[in-house]
PDB file of C-alpha atoms in Angstrom:
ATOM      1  CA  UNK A  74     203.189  30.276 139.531  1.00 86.00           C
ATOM      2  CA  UNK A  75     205.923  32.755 138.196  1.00 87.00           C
ATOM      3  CA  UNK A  76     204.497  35.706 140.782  1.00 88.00           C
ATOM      4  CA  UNK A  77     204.429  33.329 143.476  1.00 90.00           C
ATOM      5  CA  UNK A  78     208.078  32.372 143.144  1.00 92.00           C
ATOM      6  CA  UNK A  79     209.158  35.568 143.145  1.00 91.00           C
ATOM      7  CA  UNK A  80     206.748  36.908 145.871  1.00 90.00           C
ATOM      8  CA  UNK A  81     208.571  33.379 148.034  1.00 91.00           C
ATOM      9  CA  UNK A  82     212.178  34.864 146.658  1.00 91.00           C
ATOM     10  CA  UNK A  83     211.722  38.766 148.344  1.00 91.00           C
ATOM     11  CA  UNK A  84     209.935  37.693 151.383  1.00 91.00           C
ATOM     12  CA  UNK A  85     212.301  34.495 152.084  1.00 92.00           C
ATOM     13  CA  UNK A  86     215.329  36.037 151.156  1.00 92.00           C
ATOM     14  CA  UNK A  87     216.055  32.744 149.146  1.00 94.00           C
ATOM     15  CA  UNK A  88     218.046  33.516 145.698  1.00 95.00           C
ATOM     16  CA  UNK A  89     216.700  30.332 143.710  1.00 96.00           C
ATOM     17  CA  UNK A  90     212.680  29.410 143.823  1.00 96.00           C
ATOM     18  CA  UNK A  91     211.232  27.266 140.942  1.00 96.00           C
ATOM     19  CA  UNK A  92     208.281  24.725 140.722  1.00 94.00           C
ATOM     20  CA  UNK A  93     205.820  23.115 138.621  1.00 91.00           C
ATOM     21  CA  UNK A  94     201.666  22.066 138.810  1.00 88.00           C
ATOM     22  CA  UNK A  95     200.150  18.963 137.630  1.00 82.00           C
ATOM     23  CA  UNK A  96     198.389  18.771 134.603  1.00 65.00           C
ATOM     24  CA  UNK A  97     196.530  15.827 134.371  1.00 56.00           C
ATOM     25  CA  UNK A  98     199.564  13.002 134.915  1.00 56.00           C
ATOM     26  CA  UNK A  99     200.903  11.351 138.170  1.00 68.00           C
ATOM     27  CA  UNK A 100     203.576  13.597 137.833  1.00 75.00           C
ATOM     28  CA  UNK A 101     204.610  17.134 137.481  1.00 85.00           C
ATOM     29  CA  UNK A 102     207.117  19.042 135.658  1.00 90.00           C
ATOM     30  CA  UNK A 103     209.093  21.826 136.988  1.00 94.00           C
ATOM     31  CA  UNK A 104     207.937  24.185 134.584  1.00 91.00           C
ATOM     32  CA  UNK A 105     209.267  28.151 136.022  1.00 93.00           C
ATOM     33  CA  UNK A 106     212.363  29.151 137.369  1.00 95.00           C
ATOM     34  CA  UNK A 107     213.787  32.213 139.010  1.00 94.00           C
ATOM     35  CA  UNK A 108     217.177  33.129 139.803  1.00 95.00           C
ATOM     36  CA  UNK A 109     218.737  30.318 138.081  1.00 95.00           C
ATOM     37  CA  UNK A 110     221.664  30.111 136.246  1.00 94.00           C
ATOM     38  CA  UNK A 111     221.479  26.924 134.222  1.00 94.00           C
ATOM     39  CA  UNK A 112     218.279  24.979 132.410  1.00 93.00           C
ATOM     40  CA  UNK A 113     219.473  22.129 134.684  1.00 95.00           C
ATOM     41  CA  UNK A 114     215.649  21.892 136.321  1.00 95.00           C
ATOM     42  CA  UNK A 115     213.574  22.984 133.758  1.00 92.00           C
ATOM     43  CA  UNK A 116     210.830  20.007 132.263  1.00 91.00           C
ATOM     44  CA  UNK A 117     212.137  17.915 135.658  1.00 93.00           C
ATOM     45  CA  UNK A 118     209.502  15.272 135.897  1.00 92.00           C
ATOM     46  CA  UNK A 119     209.196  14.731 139.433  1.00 93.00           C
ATOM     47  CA  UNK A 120     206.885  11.783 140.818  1.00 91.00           C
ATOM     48  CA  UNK A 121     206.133  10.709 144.141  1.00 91.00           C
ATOM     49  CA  UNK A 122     208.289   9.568 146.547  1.00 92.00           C
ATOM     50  CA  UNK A 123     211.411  10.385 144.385  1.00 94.00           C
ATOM     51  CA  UNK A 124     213.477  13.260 146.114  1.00 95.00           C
ATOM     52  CA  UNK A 125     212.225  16.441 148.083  1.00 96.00           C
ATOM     53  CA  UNK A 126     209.571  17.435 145.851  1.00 94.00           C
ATOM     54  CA  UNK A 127     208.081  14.132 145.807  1.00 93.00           C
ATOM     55  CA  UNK A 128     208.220  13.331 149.489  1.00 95.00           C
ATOM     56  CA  UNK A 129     206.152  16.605 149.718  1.00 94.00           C
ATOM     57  CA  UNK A 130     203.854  15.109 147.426  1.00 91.00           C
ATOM     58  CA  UNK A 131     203.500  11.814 149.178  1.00 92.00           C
ATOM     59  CA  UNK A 132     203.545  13.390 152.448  1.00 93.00           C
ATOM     60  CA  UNK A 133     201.670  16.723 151.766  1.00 92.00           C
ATOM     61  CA  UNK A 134     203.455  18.837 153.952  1.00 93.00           C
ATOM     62  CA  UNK A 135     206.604  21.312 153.891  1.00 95.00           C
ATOM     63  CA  UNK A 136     210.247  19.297 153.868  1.00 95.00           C
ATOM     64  CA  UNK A 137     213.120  20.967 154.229  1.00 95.00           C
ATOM     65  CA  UNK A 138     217.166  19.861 154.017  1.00 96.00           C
ATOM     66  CA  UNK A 139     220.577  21.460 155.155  1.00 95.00           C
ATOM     67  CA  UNK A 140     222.073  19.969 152.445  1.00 96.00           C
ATOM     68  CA  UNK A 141     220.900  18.161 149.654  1.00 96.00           C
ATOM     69  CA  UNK A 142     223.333  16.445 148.078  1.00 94.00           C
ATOM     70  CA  UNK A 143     224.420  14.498 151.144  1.00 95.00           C
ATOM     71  CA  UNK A 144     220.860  14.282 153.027  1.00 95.00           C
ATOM     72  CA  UNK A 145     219.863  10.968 153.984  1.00 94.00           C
ATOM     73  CA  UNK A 146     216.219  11.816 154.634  1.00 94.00           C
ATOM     74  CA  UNK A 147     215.416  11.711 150.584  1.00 95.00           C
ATOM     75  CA  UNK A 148     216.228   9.675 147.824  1.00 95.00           C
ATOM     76  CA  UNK A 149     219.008  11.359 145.343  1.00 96.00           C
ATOM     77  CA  UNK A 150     216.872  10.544 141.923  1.00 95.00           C
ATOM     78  CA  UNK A 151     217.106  14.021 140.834  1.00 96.00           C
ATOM     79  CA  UNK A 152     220.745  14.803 142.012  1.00 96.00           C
ATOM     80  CA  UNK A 153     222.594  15.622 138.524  1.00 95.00           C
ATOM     81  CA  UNK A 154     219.949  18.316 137.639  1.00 95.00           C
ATOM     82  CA  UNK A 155     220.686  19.780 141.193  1.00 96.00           C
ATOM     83  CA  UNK A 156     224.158  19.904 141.009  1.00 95.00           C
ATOM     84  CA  UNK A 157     224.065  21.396 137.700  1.00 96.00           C
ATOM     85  CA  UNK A 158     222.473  24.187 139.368  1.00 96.00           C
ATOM     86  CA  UNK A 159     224.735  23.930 142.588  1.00 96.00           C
ATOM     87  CA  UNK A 160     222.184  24.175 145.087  1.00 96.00           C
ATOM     88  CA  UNK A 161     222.884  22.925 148.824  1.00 96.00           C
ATOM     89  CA  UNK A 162     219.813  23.631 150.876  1.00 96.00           C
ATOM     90  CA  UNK A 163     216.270  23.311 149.910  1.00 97.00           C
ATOM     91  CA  UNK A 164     213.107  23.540 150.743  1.00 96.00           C
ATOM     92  CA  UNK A 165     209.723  22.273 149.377  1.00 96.00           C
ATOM     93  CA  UNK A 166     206.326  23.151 149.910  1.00 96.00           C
ATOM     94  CA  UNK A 167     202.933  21.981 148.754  1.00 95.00           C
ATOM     95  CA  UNK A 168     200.512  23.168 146.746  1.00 93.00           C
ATOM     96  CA  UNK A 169     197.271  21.810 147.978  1.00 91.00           C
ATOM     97  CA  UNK A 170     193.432  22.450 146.745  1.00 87.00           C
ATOM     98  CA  UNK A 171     190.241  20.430 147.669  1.00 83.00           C
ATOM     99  CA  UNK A 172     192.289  17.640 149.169  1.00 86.00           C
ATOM    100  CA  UNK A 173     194.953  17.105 146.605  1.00 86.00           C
ATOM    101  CA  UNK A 174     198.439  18.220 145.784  1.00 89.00           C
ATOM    102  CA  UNK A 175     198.194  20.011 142.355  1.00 89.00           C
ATOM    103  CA  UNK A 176     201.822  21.174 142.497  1.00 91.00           C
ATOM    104  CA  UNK A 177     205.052  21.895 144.684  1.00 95.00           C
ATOM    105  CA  UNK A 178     206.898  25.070 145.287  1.00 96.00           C
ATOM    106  CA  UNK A 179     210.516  25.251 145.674  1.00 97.00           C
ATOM    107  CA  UNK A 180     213.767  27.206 146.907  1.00 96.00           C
ATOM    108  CA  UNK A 181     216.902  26.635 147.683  1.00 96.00           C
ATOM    109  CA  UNK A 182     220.424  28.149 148.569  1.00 96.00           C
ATOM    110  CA  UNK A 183     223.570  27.569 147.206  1.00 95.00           C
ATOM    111  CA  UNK A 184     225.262  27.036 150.403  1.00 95.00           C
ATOM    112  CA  UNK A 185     224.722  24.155 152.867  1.00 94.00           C
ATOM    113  CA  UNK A 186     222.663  26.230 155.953  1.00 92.00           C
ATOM    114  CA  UNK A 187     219.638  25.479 157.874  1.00 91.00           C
ATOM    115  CA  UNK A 188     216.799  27.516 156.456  1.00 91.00           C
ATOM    116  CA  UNK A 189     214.911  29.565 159.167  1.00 90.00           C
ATOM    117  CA  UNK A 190     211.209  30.746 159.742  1.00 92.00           C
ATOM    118  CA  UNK A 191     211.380  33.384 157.299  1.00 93.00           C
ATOM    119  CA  UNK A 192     212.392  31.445 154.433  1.00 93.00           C
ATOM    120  CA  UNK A 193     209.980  28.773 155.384  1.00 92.00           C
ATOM    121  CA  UNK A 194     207.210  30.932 156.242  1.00 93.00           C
ATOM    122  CA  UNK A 195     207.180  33.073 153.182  1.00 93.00           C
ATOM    123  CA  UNK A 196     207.427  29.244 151.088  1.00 94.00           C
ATOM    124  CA  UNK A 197     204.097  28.527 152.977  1.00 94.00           C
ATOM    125  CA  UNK A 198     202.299  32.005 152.174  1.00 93.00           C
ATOM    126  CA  UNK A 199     203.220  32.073 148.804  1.00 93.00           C
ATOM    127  CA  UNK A 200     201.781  28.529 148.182  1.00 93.00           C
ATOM    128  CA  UNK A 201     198.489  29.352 150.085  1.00 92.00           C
ATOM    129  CA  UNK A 202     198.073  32.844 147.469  1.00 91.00           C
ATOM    130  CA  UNK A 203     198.406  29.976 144.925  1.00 89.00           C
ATOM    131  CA  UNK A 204     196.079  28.075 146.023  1.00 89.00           C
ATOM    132  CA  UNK A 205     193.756  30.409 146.366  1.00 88.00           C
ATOM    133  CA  UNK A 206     193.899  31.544 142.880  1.00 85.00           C
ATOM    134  CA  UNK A 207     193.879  27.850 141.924  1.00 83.00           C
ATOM    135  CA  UNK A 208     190.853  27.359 143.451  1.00 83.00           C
ATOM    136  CA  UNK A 209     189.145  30.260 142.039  1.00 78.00           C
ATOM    137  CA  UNK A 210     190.602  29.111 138.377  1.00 71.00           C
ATOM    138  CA  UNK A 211     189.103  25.812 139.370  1.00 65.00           C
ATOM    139  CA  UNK A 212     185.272  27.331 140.441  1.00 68.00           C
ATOM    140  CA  UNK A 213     185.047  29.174 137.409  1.00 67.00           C
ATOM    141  CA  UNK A 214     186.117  25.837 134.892  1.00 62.00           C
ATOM    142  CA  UNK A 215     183.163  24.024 136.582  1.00 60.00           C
ATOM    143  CA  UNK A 216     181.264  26.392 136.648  1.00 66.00           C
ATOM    144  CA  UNK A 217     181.651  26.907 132.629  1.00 65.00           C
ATOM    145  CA  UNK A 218     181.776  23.492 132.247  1.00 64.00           C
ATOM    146  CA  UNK A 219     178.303  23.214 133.809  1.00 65.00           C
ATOM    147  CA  UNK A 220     177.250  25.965 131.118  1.00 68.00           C
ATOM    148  CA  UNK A 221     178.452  24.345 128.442  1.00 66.00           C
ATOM    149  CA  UNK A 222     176.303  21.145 129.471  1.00 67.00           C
ATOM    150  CA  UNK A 223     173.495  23.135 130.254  1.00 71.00           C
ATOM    151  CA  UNK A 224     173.675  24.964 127.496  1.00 67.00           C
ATOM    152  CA  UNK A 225     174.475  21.957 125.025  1.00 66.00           C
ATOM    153  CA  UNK A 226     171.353  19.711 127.144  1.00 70.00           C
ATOM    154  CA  UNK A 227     169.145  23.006 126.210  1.00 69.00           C
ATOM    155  CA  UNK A 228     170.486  22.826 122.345  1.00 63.00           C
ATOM    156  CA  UNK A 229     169.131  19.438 122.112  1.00 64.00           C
ATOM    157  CA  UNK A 230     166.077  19.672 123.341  1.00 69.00           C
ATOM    158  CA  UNK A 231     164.939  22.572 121.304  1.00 62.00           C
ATOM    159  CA  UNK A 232     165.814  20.346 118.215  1.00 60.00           C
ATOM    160  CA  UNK A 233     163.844  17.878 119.276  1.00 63.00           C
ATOM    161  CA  UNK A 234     160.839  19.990 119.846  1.00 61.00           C
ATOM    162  CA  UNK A 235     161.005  21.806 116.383  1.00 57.00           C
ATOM    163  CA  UNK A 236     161.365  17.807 114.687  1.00 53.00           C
ATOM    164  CA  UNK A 237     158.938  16.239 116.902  1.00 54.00           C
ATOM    165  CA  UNK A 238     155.663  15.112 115.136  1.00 50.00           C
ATOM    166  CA  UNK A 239     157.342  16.008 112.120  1.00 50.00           C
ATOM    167  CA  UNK A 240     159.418  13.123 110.430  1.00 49.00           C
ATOM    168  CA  UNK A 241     161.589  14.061 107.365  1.00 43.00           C
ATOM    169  CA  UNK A 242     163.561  11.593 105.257  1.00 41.00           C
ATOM    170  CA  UNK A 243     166.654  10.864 106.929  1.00 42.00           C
ATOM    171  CA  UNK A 244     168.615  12.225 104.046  1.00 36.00           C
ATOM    172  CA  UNK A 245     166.748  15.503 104.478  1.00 42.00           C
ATOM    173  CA  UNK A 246     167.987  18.826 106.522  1.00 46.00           C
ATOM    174  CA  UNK A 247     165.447  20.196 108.980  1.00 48.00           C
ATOM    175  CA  UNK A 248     164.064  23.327 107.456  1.00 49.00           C
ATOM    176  CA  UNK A 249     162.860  26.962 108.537  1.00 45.00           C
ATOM    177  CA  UNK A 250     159.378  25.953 108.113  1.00 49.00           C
ATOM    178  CA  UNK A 251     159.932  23.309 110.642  1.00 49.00           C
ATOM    179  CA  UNK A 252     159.910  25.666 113.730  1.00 55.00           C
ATOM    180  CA  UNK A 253     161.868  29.254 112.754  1.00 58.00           C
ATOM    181  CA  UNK A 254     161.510  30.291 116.966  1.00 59.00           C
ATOM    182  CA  UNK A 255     162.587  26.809 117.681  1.00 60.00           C
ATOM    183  CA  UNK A 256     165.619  27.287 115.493  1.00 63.00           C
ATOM    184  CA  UNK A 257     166.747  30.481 116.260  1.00 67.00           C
ATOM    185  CA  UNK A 258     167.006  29.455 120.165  1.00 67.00           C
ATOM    186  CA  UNK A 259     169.408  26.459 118.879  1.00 71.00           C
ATOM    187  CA  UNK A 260     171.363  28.850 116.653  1.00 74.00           C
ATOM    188  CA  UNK A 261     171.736  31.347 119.604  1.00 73.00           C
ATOM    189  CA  UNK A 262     172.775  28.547 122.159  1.00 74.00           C
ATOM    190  CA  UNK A 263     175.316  27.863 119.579  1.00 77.00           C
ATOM    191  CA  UNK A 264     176.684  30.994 120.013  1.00 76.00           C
ATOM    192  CA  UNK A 265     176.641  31.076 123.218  1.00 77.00           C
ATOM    193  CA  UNK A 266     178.886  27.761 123.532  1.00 78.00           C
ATOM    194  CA  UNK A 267     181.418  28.833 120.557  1.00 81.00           C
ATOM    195  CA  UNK A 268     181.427  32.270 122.985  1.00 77.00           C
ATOM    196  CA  UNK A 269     181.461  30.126 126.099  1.00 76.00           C
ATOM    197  CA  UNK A 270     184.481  27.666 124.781  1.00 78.00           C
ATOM    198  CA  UNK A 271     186.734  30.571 124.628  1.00 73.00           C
ATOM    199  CA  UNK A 272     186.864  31.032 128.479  1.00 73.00           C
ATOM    200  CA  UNK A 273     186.970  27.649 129.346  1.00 72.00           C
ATOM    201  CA  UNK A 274     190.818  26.877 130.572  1.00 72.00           C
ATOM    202  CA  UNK A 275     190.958  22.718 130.251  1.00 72.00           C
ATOM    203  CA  UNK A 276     191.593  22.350 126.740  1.00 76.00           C
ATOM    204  CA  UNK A 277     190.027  19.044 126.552  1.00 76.00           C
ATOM    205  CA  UNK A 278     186.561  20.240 127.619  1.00 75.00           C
ATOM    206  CA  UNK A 279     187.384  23.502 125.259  1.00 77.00           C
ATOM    207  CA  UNK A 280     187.896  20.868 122.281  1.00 79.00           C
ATOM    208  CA  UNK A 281     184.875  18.968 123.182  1.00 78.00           C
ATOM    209  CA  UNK A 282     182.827  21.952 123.338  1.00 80.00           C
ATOM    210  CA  UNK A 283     183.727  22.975 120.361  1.00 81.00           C
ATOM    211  CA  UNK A 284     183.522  19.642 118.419  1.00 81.00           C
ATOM    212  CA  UNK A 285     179.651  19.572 119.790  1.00 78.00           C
ATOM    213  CA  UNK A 286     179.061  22.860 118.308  1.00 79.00           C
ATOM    214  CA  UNK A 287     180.397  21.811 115.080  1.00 79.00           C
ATOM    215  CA  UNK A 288     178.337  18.461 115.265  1.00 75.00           C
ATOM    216  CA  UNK A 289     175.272  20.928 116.338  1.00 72.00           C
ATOM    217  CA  UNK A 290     175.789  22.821 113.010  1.00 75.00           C
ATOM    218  CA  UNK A 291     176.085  20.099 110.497  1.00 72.00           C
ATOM    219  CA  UNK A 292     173.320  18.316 112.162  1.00 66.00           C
ATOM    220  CA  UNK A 293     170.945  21.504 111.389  1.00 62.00           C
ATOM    221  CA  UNK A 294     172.082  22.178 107.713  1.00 58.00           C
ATOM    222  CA  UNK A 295     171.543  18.800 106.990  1.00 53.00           C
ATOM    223  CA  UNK A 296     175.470  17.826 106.533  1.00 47.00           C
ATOM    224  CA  UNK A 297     175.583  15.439 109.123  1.00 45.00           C
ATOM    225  CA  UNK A 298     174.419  12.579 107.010  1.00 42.00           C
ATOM    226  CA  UNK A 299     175.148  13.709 103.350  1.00 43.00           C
ATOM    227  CA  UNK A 300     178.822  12.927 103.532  1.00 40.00           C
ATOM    228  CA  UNK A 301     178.988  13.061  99.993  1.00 38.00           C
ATOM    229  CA  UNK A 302     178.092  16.937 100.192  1.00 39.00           C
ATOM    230  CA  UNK A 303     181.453  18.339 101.814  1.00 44.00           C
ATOM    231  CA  UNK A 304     181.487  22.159 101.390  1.00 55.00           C
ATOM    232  CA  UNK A 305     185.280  22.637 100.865  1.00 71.00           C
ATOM    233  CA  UNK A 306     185.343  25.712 102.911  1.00 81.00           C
ATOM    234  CA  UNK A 307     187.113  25.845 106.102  1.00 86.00           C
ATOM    235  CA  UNK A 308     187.137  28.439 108.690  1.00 90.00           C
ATOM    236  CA  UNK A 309     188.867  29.126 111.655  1.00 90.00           C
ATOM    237  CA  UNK A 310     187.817  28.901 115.132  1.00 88.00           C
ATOM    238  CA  UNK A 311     187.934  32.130 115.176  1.00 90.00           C
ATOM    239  CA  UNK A 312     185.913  32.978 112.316  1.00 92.00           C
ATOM    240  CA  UNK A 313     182.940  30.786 112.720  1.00 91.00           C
ATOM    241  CA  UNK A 314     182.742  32.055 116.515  1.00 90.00           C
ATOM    242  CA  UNK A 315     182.461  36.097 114.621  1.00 91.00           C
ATOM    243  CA  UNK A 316     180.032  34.686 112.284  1.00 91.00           C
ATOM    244  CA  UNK A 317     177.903  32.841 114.826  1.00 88.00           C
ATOM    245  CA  UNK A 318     177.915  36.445 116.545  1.00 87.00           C
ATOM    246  CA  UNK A 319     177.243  38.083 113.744  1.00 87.00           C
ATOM    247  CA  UNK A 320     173.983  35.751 112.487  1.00 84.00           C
ATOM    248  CA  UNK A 321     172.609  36.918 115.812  1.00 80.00           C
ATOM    249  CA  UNK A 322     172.438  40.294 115.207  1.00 80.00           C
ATOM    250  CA  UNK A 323     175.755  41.586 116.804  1.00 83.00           C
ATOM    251  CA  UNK A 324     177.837  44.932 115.909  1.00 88.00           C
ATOM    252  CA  UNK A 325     181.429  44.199 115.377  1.00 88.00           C
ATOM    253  CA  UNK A 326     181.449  46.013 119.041  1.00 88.00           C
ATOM    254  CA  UNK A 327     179.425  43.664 120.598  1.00 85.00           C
ATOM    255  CA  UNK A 328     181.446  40.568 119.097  1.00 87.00           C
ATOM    256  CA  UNK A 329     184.343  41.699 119.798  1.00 88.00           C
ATOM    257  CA  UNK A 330     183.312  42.224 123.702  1.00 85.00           C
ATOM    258  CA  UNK A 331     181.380  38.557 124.243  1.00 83.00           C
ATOM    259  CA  UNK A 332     184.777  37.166 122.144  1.00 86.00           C
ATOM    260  CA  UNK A 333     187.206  39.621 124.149  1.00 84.00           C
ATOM    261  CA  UNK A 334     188.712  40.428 121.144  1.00 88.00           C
ATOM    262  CA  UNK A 335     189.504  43.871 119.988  1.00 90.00           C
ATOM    263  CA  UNK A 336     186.822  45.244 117.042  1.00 90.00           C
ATOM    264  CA  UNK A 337     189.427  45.302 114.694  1.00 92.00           C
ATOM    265  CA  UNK A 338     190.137  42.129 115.123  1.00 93.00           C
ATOM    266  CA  UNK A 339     186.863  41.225 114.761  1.00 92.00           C
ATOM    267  CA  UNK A 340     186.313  43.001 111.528  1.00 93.00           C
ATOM    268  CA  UNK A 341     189.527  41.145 110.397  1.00 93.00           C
ATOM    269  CA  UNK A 342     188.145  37.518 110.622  1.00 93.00           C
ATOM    270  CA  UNK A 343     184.580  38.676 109.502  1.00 93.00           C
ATOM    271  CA  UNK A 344     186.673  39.931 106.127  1.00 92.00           C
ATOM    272  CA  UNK A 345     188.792  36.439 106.171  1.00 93.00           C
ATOM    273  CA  UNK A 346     185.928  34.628 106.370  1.00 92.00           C
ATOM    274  CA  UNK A 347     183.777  36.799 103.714  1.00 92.00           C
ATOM    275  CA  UNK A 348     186.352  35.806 101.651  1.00 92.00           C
ATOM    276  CA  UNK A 349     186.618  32.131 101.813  1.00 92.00           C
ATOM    277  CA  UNK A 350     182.873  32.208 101.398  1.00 92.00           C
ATOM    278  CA  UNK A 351     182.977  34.151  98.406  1.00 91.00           C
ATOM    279  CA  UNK A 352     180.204  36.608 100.221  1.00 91.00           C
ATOM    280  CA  UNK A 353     179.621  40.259  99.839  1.00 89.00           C
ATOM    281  CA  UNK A 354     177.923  41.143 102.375  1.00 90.00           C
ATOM    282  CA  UNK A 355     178.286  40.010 106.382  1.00 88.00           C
ATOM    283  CA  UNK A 356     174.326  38.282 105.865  1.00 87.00           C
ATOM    284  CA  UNK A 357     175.667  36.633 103.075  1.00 90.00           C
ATOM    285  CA  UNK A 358     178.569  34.956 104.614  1.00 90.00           C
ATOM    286  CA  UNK A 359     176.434  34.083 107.541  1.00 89.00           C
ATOM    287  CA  UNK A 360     173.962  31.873 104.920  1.00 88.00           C
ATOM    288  CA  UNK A 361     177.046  30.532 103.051  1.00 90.00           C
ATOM    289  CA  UNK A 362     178.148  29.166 106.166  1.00 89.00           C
ATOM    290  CA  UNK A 363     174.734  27.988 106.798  1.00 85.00           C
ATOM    291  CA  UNK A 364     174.856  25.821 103.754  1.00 86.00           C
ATOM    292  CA  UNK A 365     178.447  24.728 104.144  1.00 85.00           C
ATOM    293  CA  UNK A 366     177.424  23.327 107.509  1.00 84.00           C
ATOM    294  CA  UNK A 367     179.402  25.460 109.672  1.00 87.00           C
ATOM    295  CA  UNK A 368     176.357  27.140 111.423  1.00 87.00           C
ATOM    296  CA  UNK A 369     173.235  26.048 112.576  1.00 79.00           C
TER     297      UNK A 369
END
């Protein structure tokens, strides 16, 4: 959002630019600004219909106005916050991908003129380089969101094979002897989601992945159902996702690249956790954490 502002700013030759992408609501908040003097516009909740920016979102198309403050072809919800700022003529342009609106891009002068082609035309490029990138942000969440379910539909059924035909008290946590090839496949699925969560840029479906994986690894240590067995220990995020790397065989290299963290960072929560588990060794803290139910 910020580049494409100022990329609409030095093409446009339009001092002010600022704008703001849904996230989830009705509305949007203008959340960057460039060449601003005042705060005036920032967290603006704009919804649709109400003033320029939300005739462009009703309409889906570029709107423009010689002057804003006495324009009759928008409503004047929003006029404090723009003459706070003292801006005259505007402009507003869409943000569009797959069919919807996901944001509007703005700029404005602080004289009442008639903005040209240039100023337009460089409002409408810079929102079409956004939504490209959008769109490419957007593949790649479904496309790990589709991994995680995969990945989480896989971690299932290999439980189920390494139980099936082989009933335990409920009370009970499956054990090696059950199926050790069945388990290591869950425990390496685990990783890969903890790894896979990381990447993932909807924090909802980042929580939910990583609540699953959480549920996945009390479920195999048996502390799912003994609730009056609570191990006391608490990790990080960060640290159970080292130690799931780590009970798979990884370097402190190799961590730190499927984590894209740096090594030493790396060998910083491996230590953090060693210590909370009271381990000495990195195999130790990965069966500590085992039997506190933080990996499968």
């Amino acid at each position: 959002m910020r580049s494409a502002l100022q990329r609409m700013r030095r093409r446009g030759g339009l001092p002010v630019a600022f704008g703001g992408l849904f996230s989830g609501a009705r509305q949007f908040r203008i959340s960057e600004l460039t060449g601003t003097t005042t705060n005036s516009l920032r967290g603006l909740a704009i919804t649709p219909g109400n003033g320029l920016g939300g005739k462009v979102l009703t309409m889906s198309r570029p709107i423009s106005v010689a002057d804003y403050p006495t324009s009759r072809a928008i409503s004047h919800e929003y006029d404090a916050a723009v003459g706070a700022e003292g801006l005259r003529s505007m402009l507003a342009v869409p943000v569009v991908v797959r069919g919807q609106v996901r944001g509007v891009l703005y700029g404005a002068l602080r004289q009442p003129l008639v903005l040209g082609d240039r100023a337009l035309g460089s409002a409408v490029e810079a929102a079409r380089e956004l939504e490209r990138a959008l769109e490419h942000e957007l593949a790649q969440e479904l496309a790990a969101r589709d991994e995680a379910q995969r990945l989480l539909a896989e971690a299932r059924q290999r439980r189920l094979r390494g139980l099936r035909g082989q009933p335990q008290p409920q009370w009970a946590p499956p054990t090696e002897e059950t199926d050790p090839a069945v388990w290591e496949e869950v425990r390496e699925a685990h990783g890969d989601l903890r790894a896979l969560a990381h990447r993932v840029p909807d924090p909802q479906l980042r929580a939910e992945i990583l609540t699953a994986c959480g549920r996945l690894a009390r479920a195999s240590s048996g502390h799912g159902r003994e609730r009056e067995r609570p191990s006391g220990v608490e990790l990080s995020p960060r640290e159970v996702d080292v130690l799931a790397c780590v009970a798979s065989g990884a370097t402190n290299s190799a961590a730190a690249e499927r984590l894209g963290l740096r090594p030493e960072t790396v060998k910083s929560y491996l230590r953090s956790s060693m210590r909370k588990l009271g381990a000495r060794t990195r195999l130790h803290a990965v069966v500590e954490a085992r039997r506190a139910g933080l990996l499968p």
